[in-house]
Amino acid sequence: MLLQLNHIYKWVKQGGKRVFLLNDISLDVEEGEFISIMGPSGSGKSTLLNVIGMLDEFQEGEYMFLDESVHTLKEKHRSKLYKEYIGFVFQAYHLIDELTVYENIETPLLYKNIKSSERKALVADMLDRFNIVGKKDLFPAQLSGGQQQLVGIARALIAKPKLILADEPTGNLNSKQGEEIMELFKELNQEGVTIIQATHSESNAAYGNRIIHLLDGSKQHQASN
Amino acid sequence: MLKNYIKIAFRNLWKDKSFTLLNVLGLSIAFAASLLLGMYALFDLSYDQFHKNKEDLFQVYYAEQKPGGQEVATSMPVPFAPALQQELPNIKHISRYISDHALNLEAGKELDLNLIFVDPDFFQMFSFETVLGTKEVLKDNAQISITEETAQKLFGKTEALGETLDLLINGRREVFTVGSILKDPPVTSGLRFDVAVNFSHSPNYTENLDRWDSRNHSVFIQLNEDATASDITQSAVSFTDLHYKGNIEDLKRDGAQPNANGNYLELHLLPFKDIHFADFKGHSLKVSRAYPYMILGIGLLILCIAGINFVNMSIARSAQRLREIGMRKTLGAAKKQLFFQFWSESVWVFMIALLLGIGISMALESSFRQLFNTPATLSHLSSPVLIGVLVGSFVVITFIAGGYPALVLSKLGTLKALKGKLDLAGKNRVRNTLMVVQFSIAIVLISGTLVLKKQLDFMRNKDLGFNKTQVVAVPLNGKRANRQDVALLRNELAGKPGILSVTASDNNLGLGKDGSTYFSRMGFDYKGRGVHTNMLVVDYDYPETLGLQLKEGRTFSRSYSGDSLSIVINEAMARELQEKDPVNKQIILDDSIKYTIVGVLKDYNFQSLNKKIEPISLFMKSDWDLYYAFVKVAPQNMAQTFESIEDAWKRIEPNAEFLGSFLDENIDRTFKRERTMTTIITSGSLIAIILSCIGLFAISMLVVTQRTKEIGVRKVVGASVAQITFLLTKDFVKLVGIAFLIAAPVAWWLLSQWLQDYEYRIELQLWIFLAAGLLAVFIALVTISFRTIRAALKNPVESLRTE
Ligand SMILES: Nc1ncnc2c1ncn2[C@@H]1O[C@H](COP(=O)(O)OP(=O)(O)O)[C@@H](O)[C@H]1O
Ligand SMILES: [Mg+2]
């Protein structure tokens, strides 16, 4: 078991009343799974991914990640955990504009205090793998959307995470670029990386081996297959 | 990691070139200004601090209970110092001290030398390093000490031991042997001299040897290490009871009240290290380092303004960094790491600014020294301690100004940052507060400038009761007897075009080019009361030459034969004598000679303007010496006439330097401190204004950018250019208004404190502060308008599209 959510509730107070963003979510994720979270805009997909990625808090429920109970961990310990095991891919890429492709990919390694020579080798491997060696000295603004997302994925992978969380990774891309990214995810999944992605698109969702439907923060059971 | 930080720092700084430039510009101006001001202030504070024994060195002064209250005085009688050393414990060394001058008579080297009369202990007490010879040199009456510079000047070499000096001191010729050579006193020494001579050579030494009622010199003592100044004051009570018995009885008789300790006359010790900062103002002794600290304060305020600019710009710009922060957090950056990253970016800016600032201050150093008339150099800042302090304050400034934005940014929540949400309301409050502080500082400095300028003008233009524009004062520094020089000068100038009259006296008005000041006061009994007066020895035509107004009676005149026993007094003296009709009244001085008052002059400011006009009596005794000639010239062709006076002097005393100057120059010279202060505060407020404008400009630029969309929408729905400009401007003007409300009372209080020091001063008026406030508003408006008007004029379609 990679992670387990038990009866997670997340709400915000509006006018004294609770508005539920996540409503009684339970979810088991095994290592090696490829899960797609589907639902209309505002249904809570990003919120759920952020909770799984430990970027966001929740009010009730339990969250176990590799047998550690996340909800009781201190912030410092938690960040160590996700630094180690989780990589993020965003719809808006979120590359650092002032860093080159090479430096963007390298950044997570810097925060993990990895030696310079080892960093060089790891980044070189990654550039090679994604066929972007020639672009390594360019800045994000000089790349197309698809290329930027490639860099984003490369960056998410560089620290060899067990889990990749992708929030609408193809949302800003045309369909051909989107397909390439999806193929890449499939490949990664076959290599053993667990992937959870949020998406609008049926065809993208179909890449996963399990689909979770969300509506107003609740899991819709009838649609699972 | 560090390399990564540096890289991203420089890329970011480069990307926001305009902000980086504004920041670096502002900070380097601030660093340069505060370095120079710090140099000036620290130099001033280092006065007299180089003496190794400074903790144990003191100047002795009296606190006397006069009928009008306490008065303090530093002048001591000749037998005082030897008696004190004998009768009181804990005095390690003691030295009397008179500063005088002497003329070197050796042919071809007729030089005027600064000479001090001191006791042999002097060189044990003070750290004037002896290079050749011994510290005990003055134990031999015929030996003297000279400085290296003097030796070089007189003998062309510094190894001048055993050479002889032929000196004319107060009209007496004496020959001395050089017994020791001293290092030149440091520029920070308040005691300055070329030659030191045993005190027994001082004027009237033998006559005064046993006289306790004639006071003419200062006394410095060095205490044993474990003794304190108050010990001496206590143990000196019996000493004063014994030696000042007569004085004390007179005080009692005149109705003086004893002080809290029940004493009428006490001895006190002023720490030598405080002397440069001490002001003996008649009634009390005030030690105040306010002046250097004020200058240091202005430097700090300027740094503060530049620091605020930096903080405000960093926070305002941080909106653009939010995504980066969020991203870094998801990639595993800890708060500490983010803080360090943003902070190190600040450090670069500060480092560049500091280097530039040091460069600028070095480039401006010599003009600064000229402008502020100070011997201070940046090398005075180079002691290890000071460098430590400077580095320390640099780190503190960088830490606060760079650390605050870094802290704000590193503490942001990951998701908030990723979404680009910044709690702007809170940040704006900080920004607005800082801007209010900034403008308050500017307004305080502007009002300070206006008030100081007004006071200075007031003092310059004040009618002092004598003619200062048409009178030239010439110090009589020649080789001949001074009275002879005066007579010769009268002859030379008689009938020359432009010369109206010639006279002389024993004291100058204002501060002459000879740089010497002195006063002569005397006390005597009148109708059973002790009274005091300043004394002035004059020649014929003195009141006429100086344009003093006669109130009653007559002035000295050649047609009266007995005028050497006549005196002319001023109104203050008439009041001191409590005589409504003083003419023809007689006074008897200590030497039991009767003087008759023949005339009363209207009060005139013979002393500085921070003093009330004191009693003064003019004597015309031909056996007392004169030190200054005064020449009244016609208002036409004054420059030519001045030259003819100089020529005449050169013919009379070919070897003496001509140090004549108009009295208004002399008066101006006494305002040196006020002038310097005015220049400093004016430049300070100028810099403060420039820096505040840089900050305001940058903020207005950012605000306009942030509100581009809003402006566009408002224009689409029909707002006019004027309405938009007003909308964008009013917030800033409000801030300046608040700053005015805070700054005006502070400035009022500070400036009224400062004016308290002046007996003759301007009234503080509201309009000065209003003017400062309005000036600030006006400058702020102009600064903001560059951006706001442009934004308001912009085609709304354009601004909406860019969103
Ligand atoms: N911090 C918050 N406070 C209030 N409402 C929020 C907050 N975060 C998200 N929401 C709301 O929660 C709902 C779910 O948002 P999100 O998870 O982003 O949906 P999705 O990614 O499926 O489009 C939305 O209606 C959104 O407005
Ligand atoms: Mg979403």
Short mmCIF file of N, CA and C in Angstrom, two decimals, chain B residues 152-241:
data_model
loop_
_atom_site.label_atom_id
_atom_site.label_comp_id
_atom_site.label_asym_id
_atom_site.label_seq_id
_atom_site.Cartn_x
_atom_site.Cartn_y
_atom_site.Cartn_z
N GLN B 152 60.99 71.75 12.25
CA GLN B 152 61.24 71.76 10.81
C GLN B 152 61.20 73.19 10.28
N LYS B 153 60.19 73.94 10.75
CA LYS B 153 60.03 75.31 10.27
C LYS B 153 61.19 76.20 10.70
N LEU B 154 61.61 76.04 11.97
CA LEU B 154 62.60 76.95 12.52
C LEU B 154 64.03 76.54 12.16
N PHE B 155 64.26 75.24 12.18
CA PHE B 155 65.64 74.79 12.03
C PHE B 155 65.86 73.94 10.78
N GLY B 156 64.79 73.71 10.04
CA GLY B 156 64.93 72.92 8.82
C GLY B 156 65.19 71.46 9.10
N LYS B 157 65.02 71.01 10.32
CA LYS B 157 65.20 69.60 10.66
C LYS B 157 64.42 69.29 11.91
N THR B 158 64.12 68.01 12.12
CA THR B 158 63.37 67.67 13.32
C THR B 158 64.29 67.34 14.49
N GLU B 159 65.56 67.02 14.18
CA GLU B 159 66.50 66.74 15.29
C GLU B 159 67.11 68.06 15.74
N ALA B 160 66.35 68.79 16.56
CA ALA B 160 66.79 70.15 16.90
C ALA B 160 67.12 70.29 18.38
N LEU B 161 67.40 69.17 19.06
CA LEU B 161 67.74 69.26 20.48
C LEU B 161 68.93 70.17 20.67
N GLY B 162 68.85 71.05 21.68
CA GLY B 162 69.99 71.89 22.01
C GLY B 162 70.03 73.20 21.24
N GLU B 163 69.20 73.33 20.21
CA GLU B 163 69.15 74.60 19.49
C GLU B 163 68.55 75.67 20.41
N THR B 164 68.82 76.93 20.09
CA THR B 164 68.25 77.99 20.94
C THR B 164 67.16 78.75 20.19
N LEU B 165 66.23 79.25 21.00
CA LEU B 165 65.10 80.01 20.47
C LEU B 165 65.05 81.36 21.14
N ASP B 166 64.93 82.40 20.32
CA ASP B 166 64.90 83.76 20.83
C ASP B 166 63.47 84.26 20.66
N LEU B 167 62.72 84.30 21.78
CA LEU B 167 61.29 84.55 21.66
C LEU B 167 60.88 85.88 22.27
N LEU B 168 59.91 86.54 21.63
CA LEU B 168 59.31 87.74 22.19
C LEU B 168 57.93 87.34 22.70
N ILE B 169 57.83 87.30 24.04
CA ILE B 169 56.56 86.88 24.64
C ILE B 169 55.98 88.05 25.40
N ASN B 170 54.84 88.51 24.97
CA ASN B 170 54.19 89.63 25.65
C ASN B 170 55.14 90.80 25.89
N GLY B 171 55.90 91.11 24.86
CA GLY B 171 56.79 92.26 24.96
C GLY B 171 58.09 91.99 25.69
N ARG B 172 58.29 90.76 26.18
CA ARG B 172 59.52 90.44 26.88
C ARG B 172 60.33 89.46 26.04
N ARG B 173 61.63 89.72 25.99
CA ARG B 173 62.45 88.88 25.13
C ARG B 173 63.16 87.82 25.98
N GLU B 174 63.05 86.55 25.60
CA GLU B 174 63.71 85.51 26.37
C GLU B 174 64.34 84.48 25.44
N VAL B 175 65.44 83.91 25.91
CA VAL B 175 66.11 82.90 25.09
C VAL B 175 65.97 81.54 25.76
N PHE B 176 65.59 80.53 24.98
CA PHE B 176 65.39 79.18 25.52
C PHE B 176 66.21 78.18 24.74
N THR B 177 66.43 77.02 25.37
CA THR B 177 67.08 75.92 24.68
C THR B 177 66.05 74.83 24.42
N VAL B 178 66.12 74.25 23.23
CA VAL B 178 65.17 73.16 22.92
C VAL B 178 65.58 71.92 23.70
N GLY B 179 64.69 71.47 24.61
CA GLY B 179 65.01 70.33 25.47
C GLY B 179 64.32 69.06 25.04
N SER B 180 63.26 69.19 24.25
CA SER B 180 62.63 67.97 23.73
C SER B 180 61.83 68.29 22.47
N ILE B 181 61.71 67.27 21.64
CA ILE B 181 60.94 67.39 20.41
C ILE B 181 59.72 66.47 20.54
N LEU B 182 58.56 67.04 20.22
CA LEU B 182 57.32 66.28 20.35
C LEU B 182 56.75 65.96 18.99
N LYS B 183 56.05 64.85 18.92
CA LYS B 183 55.23 64.58 17.73
C LYS B 183 54.19 65.69 17.65
N ASP B 184 53.82 66.08 16.43
CA ASP B 184 52.78 67.11 16.31
C ASP B 184 51.50 66.59 16.96
N PRO B 185 50.83 67.43 17.74
CA PRO B 185 49.58 66.97 18.36
C PRO B 185 48.61 66.51 17.27
N PRO B 186 47.91 65.41 17.50
CA PRO B 186 46.95 64.94 16.49
C PRO B 186 45.90 66.01 16.21
N VAL B 187 45.28 65.95 15.02
CA VAL B 187 44.26 66.96 14.70
C VAL B 187 43.10 66.92 15.66
N THR B 188 42.93 65.79 16.34
CA THR B 188 41.80 65.69 17.26
C THR B 188 42.16 66.22 18.64
N SER B 189 43.29 66.89 18.77
CA SER B 189 43.65 67.43 20.07
C SER B 189 43.07 68.82 20.24
N GLY B 190 42.39 69.03 21.36
CA GLY B 190 41.87 70.36 21.67
C GLY B 190 42.99 71.27 22.16
N LEU B 191 44.04 70.68 22.75
CA LEU B 191 45.19 71.47 23.18
C LEU B 191 46.14 71.54 21.99
N ARG B 192 46.32 72.75 21.46
CA ARG B 192 47.17 72.88 20.27
C ARG B 192 48.30 73.86 20.58
N PHE B 193 49.50 73.53 20.16
CA PHE B 193 50.62 74.42 20.44
C PHE B 193 51.81 74.06 19.57
N ASP B 194 52.71 75.05 19.43
CA ASP B 194 53.98 74.79 18.75
C ASP B 194 55.11 74.64 19.76
N VAL B 195 54.96 75.41 20.84
CA VAL B 195 56.04 75.49 21.83
C VAL B 195 55.43 75.39 23.23
N ALA B 196 56.07 74.60 24.10
CA ALA B 196 55.62 74.55 25.50
C ALA B 196 56.74 75.07 26.39
N VAL B 197 56.35 76.00 27.29
CA VAL B 197 57.32 76.68 28.15
C VAL B 197 56.90 76.49 29.60
N ASN B 198 57.85 76.46 30.49
CA ASN B 198 57.53 76.34 31.91
C ASN B 198 56.61 77.48 32.35
N PHE B 199 55.66 77.13 33.21
CA PHE B 199 54.63 78.09 33.60
C PHE B 199 55.20 79.34 34.27
N SER B 200 56.40 79.21 34.85
CA SER B 200 56.96 80.36 35.57
C SER B 200 57.29 81.52 34.63
N HIS B 201 57.26 81.28 33.32
CA HIS B 201 57.50 82.36 32.37
C HIS B 201 56.22 83.09 31.99
N SER B 202 55.08 82.66 32.56
CA SER B 202 53.81 83.25 32.14
C SER B 202 53.71 84.69 32.62
N PRO B 203 52.89 85.48 31.94
CA PRO B 203 52.82 86.91 32.26
C PRO B 203 52.43 87.15 33.73
N ASN B 204 53.11 88.07 34.36
CA ASN B 204 52.83 88.47 35.75
C ASN B 204 52.96 87.33 36.75
N TYR B 205 53.78 86.33 36.41
CA TYR B 205 53.87 85.16 37.28
C TYR B 205 54.34 85.55 38.68
N THR B 206 55.43 86.30 38.76
CA THR B 206 55.98 86.61 40.08
C THR B 206 55.05 87.51 40.89
N GLU B 207 54.42 88.48 40.21
CA GLU B 207 53.48 89.34 40.94
C GLU B 207 52.33 88.55 41.51
N ASN B 208 51.91 87.53 40.77
CA ASN B 208 50.71 86.80 41.18
C ASN B 208 51.00 85.57 42.02
N LEU B 209 52.28 85.36 42.32
CA LEU B 209 52.68 84.11 42.96
C LEU B 209 51.86 83.80 44.20
N ASP B 210 51.52 84.82 44.97
CA ASP B 210 50.77 84.58 46.19
C ASP B 210 49.38 85.19 46.16
N ARG B 211 48.95 85.60 45.01
CA ARG B 211 47.64 86.26 44.95
C ARG B 211 46.53 85.27 44.58
N TRP B 212 45.59 85.16 45.49
CA TRP B 212 44.47 84.25 45.24
C TRP B 212 43.32 84.95 44.52
N ASP B 213 43.44 86.27 44.35
CA ASP B 213 42.30 86.99 43.78
C ASP B 213 42.50 87.32 42.31
N SER B 214 43.60 86.90 41.74
CA SER B 214 43.80 87.17 40.32
C SER B 214 43.84 85.85 39.57
N ARG B 215 42.86 85.65 38.75
CA ARG B 215 42.73 84.33 38.11
C ARG B 215 42.99 84.48 36.61
N ASN B 216 43.88 83.68 36.09
CA ASN B 216 44.19 83.85 34.66
C ASN B 216 44.53 82.57 33.91
N HIS B 217 44.36 81.40 34.51
CA HIS B 217 44.72 80.20 33.74
C HIS B 217 43.84 79.01 34.09
N SER B 218 43.94 77.97 33.28
CA SER B 218 43.22 76.73 33.56
C SER B 218 44.12 75.80 34.36
N VAL B 219 43.51 74.86 35.07
CA VAL B 219 44.30 73.86 35.79
C VAL B 219 43.78 72.47 35.42
N PHE B 220 44.71 71.62 34.99
CA PHE B 220 44.36 70.22 34.69
C PHE B 220 44.98 69.33 35.75
N ILE B 221 44.26 68.30 36.17
CA ILE B 221 44.86 67.37 37.11
C ILE B 221 44.66 65.93 36.64
N GLN B 222 45.57 65.09 37.12
CA GLN B 222 45.40 63.65 36.91
C GLN B 222 45.25 63.01 38.28
N LEU B 223 44.14 62.32 38.48
CA LEU B 223 43.88 61.68 39.78
C LEU B 223 44.55 60.32 39.82
N ASN B 224 44.76 59.83 41.06
CA ASN B 224 45.15 58.44 41.20
C ASN B 224 44.01 57.58 40.66
N GLU B 225 44.37 56.38 40.18
CA GLU B 225 43.38 55.61 39.45
C GLU B 225 42.11 55.30 40.24
N ASP B 226 42.25 55.13 41.56
CA ASP B 226 41.07 54.72 42.31
C ASP B 226 40.28 55.91 42.87
N ALA B 227 40.73 57.12 42.58
CA ALA B 227 40.03 58.29 43.12
C ALA B 227 38.97 58.76 42.12
N THR B 228 37.90 59.37 42.66
CA THR B 228 36.87 59.88 41.76
C THR B 228 36.75 61.39 41.90
N ALA B 229 36.10 62.00 40.93
CA ALA B 229 35.98 63.45 40.90
C ALA B 229 35.21 63.94 42.13
N SER B 230 34.21 63.18 42.56
CA SER B 230 33.42 63.67 43.70
C SER B 230 34.23 63.61 44.99
N ASP B 231 35.18 62.65 45.08
CA ASP B 231 36.09 62.63 46.24
C ASP B 231 36.78 63.98 46.39
N ILE B 232 37.26 64.47 45.24
CA ILE B 232 38.02 65.71 45.27
C ILE B 232 37.12 66.86 45.70
N THR B 233 35.91 66.93 45.11
CA THR B 233 34.98 67.99 45.48
C THR B 233 34.75 67.98 46.99
N GLN B 234 34.60 66.77 47.53
CA GLN B 234 34.36 66.68 48.98
C GLN B 234 35.57 67.10 49.79
N SER B 235 36.72 66.54 49.41
CA SER B 235 37.87 66.84 50.24
C SER B 235 38.36 68.27 50.02
N ALA B 236 37.83 68.94 48.98
CA ALA B 236 38.30 70.31 48.73
C ALA B 236 37.55 71.35 49.55
N VAL B 237 36.51 70.91 50.29
CA VAL B 237 35.71 71.90 51.03
C VAL B 237 36.57 72.67 52.03
N SER B 238 37.39 71.94 52.77
CA SER B 238 38.22 72.65 53.75
C SER B 238 39.27 73.51 53.05
N PHE B 239 39.70 73.04 51.89
CA PHE B 239 40.66 73.80 51.08
C PHE B 239 40.08 75.16 50.68
N THR B 240 38.86 75.13 50.17
CA THR B 240 38.25 76.40 49.75
C THR B 240 37.91 77.27 50.96
N ASP B 241 37.46 76.61 52.04
CA ASP B 241 37.17 77.40 53.25
C ASP B 241 38.39 78.18 53.69
#
